[in-house]
PDB file of C-alpha atoms in Angstrom:
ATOM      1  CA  UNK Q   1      92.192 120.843 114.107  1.00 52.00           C
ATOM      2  CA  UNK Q   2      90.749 120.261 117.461  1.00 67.00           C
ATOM      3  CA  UNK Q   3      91.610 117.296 119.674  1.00 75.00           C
ATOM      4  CA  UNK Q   4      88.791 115.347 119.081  1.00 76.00           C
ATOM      5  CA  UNK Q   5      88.701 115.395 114.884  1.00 75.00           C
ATOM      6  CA  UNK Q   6      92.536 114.449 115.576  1.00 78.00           C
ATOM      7  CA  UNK Q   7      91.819 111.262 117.640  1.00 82.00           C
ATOM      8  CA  UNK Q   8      89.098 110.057 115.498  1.00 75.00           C
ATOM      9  CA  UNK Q   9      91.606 110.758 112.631  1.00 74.00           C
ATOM     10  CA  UNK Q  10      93.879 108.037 113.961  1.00 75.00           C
ATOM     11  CA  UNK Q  11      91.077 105.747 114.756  1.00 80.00           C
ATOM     12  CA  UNK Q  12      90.648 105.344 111.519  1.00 81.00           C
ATOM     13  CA  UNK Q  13      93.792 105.761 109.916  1.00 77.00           C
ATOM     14  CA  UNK Q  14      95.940 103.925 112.296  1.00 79.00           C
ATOM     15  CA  UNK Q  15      93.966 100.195 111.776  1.00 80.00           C
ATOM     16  CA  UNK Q  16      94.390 101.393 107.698  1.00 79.00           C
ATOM     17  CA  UNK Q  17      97.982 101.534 107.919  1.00 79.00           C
ATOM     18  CA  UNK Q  18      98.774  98.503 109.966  1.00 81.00           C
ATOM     19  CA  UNK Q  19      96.204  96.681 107.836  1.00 83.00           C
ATOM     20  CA  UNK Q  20      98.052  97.678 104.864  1.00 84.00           C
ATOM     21  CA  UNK Q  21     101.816  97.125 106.321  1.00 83.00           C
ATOM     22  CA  UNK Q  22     100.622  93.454 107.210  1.00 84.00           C
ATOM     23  CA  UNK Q  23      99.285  92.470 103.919  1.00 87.00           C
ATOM     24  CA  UNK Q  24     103.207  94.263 102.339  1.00 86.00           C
ATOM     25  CA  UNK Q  25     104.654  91.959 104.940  1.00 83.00           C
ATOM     26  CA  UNK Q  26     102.728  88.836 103.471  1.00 85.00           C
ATOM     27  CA  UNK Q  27     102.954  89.756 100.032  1.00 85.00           C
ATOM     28  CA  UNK Q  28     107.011  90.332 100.523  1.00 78.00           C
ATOM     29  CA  UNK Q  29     106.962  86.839 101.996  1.00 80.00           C
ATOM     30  CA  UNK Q  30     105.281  85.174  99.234  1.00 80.00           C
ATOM     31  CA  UNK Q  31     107.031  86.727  96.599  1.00 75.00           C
ATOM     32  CA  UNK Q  32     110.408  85.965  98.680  1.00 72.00           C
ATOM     33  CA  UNK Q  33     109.588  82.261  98.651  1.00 74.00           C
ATOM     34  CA  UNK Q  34     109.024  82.458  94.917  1.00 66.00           C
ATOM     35  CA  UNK Q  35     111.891  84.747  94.123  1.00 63.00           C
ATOM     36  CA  UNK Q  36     114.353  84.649  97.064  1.00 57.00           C
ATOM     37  CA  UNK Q  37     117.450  87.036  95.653  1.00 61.00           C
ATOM     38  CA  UNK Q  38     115.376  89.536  93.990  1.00 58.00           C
ATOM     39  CA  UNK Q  39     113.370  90.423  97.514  1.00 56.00           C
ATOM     40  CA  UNK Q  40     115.337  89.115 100.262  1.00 65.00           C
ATOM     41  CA  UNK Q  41     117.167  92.454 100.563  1.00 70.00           C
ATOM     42  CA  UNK Q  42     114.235  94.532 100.206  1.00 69.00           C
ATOM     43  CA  UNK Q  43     112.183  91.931 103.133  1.00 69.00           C
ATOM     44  CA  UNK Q  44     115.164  92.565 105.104  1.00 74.00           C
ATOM     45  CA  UNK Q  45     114.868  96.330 105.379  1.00 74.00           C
ATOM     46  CA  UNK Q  46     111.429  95.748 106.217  1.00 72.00           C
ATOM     47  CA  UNK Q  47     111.540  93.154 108.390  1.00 73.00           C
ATOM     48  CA  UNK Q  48     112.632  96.004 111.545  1.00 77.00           C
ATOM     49  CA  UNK Q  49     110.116  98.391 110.666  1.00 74.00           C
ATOM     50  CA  UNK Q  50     107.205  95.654 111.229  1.00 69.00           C
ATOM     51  CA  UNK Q  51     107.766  93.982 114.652  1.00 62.00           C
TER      52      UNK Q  51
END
């Protein structure tokens, strides 16, 4: 794969992804207000991986 198909490849995927992990984050933190001991351990193993 040349350089340039590569770059454009994370221009567009990159955005995707942290799109996507910030709408998980949101959705974890609704759902943790609504059930708290279900998700809190799962949010919390998350929680690292997003700041």
């Amino acid at each position: 794969m040349t350089s340039k198909k590569s770059s454009a490849l994370k221009n567009e995927i990159l955005p995707l992804f942290t799109t996507y992990l910030l709408d998980f984050a949101l959705q974890c933190e609704l759902e943790l207000k609504e059930t708290p001991e279900k998700k809190s351990e799962e949010f919390t193993r998350l929680r690292p991986l997003l700041k």
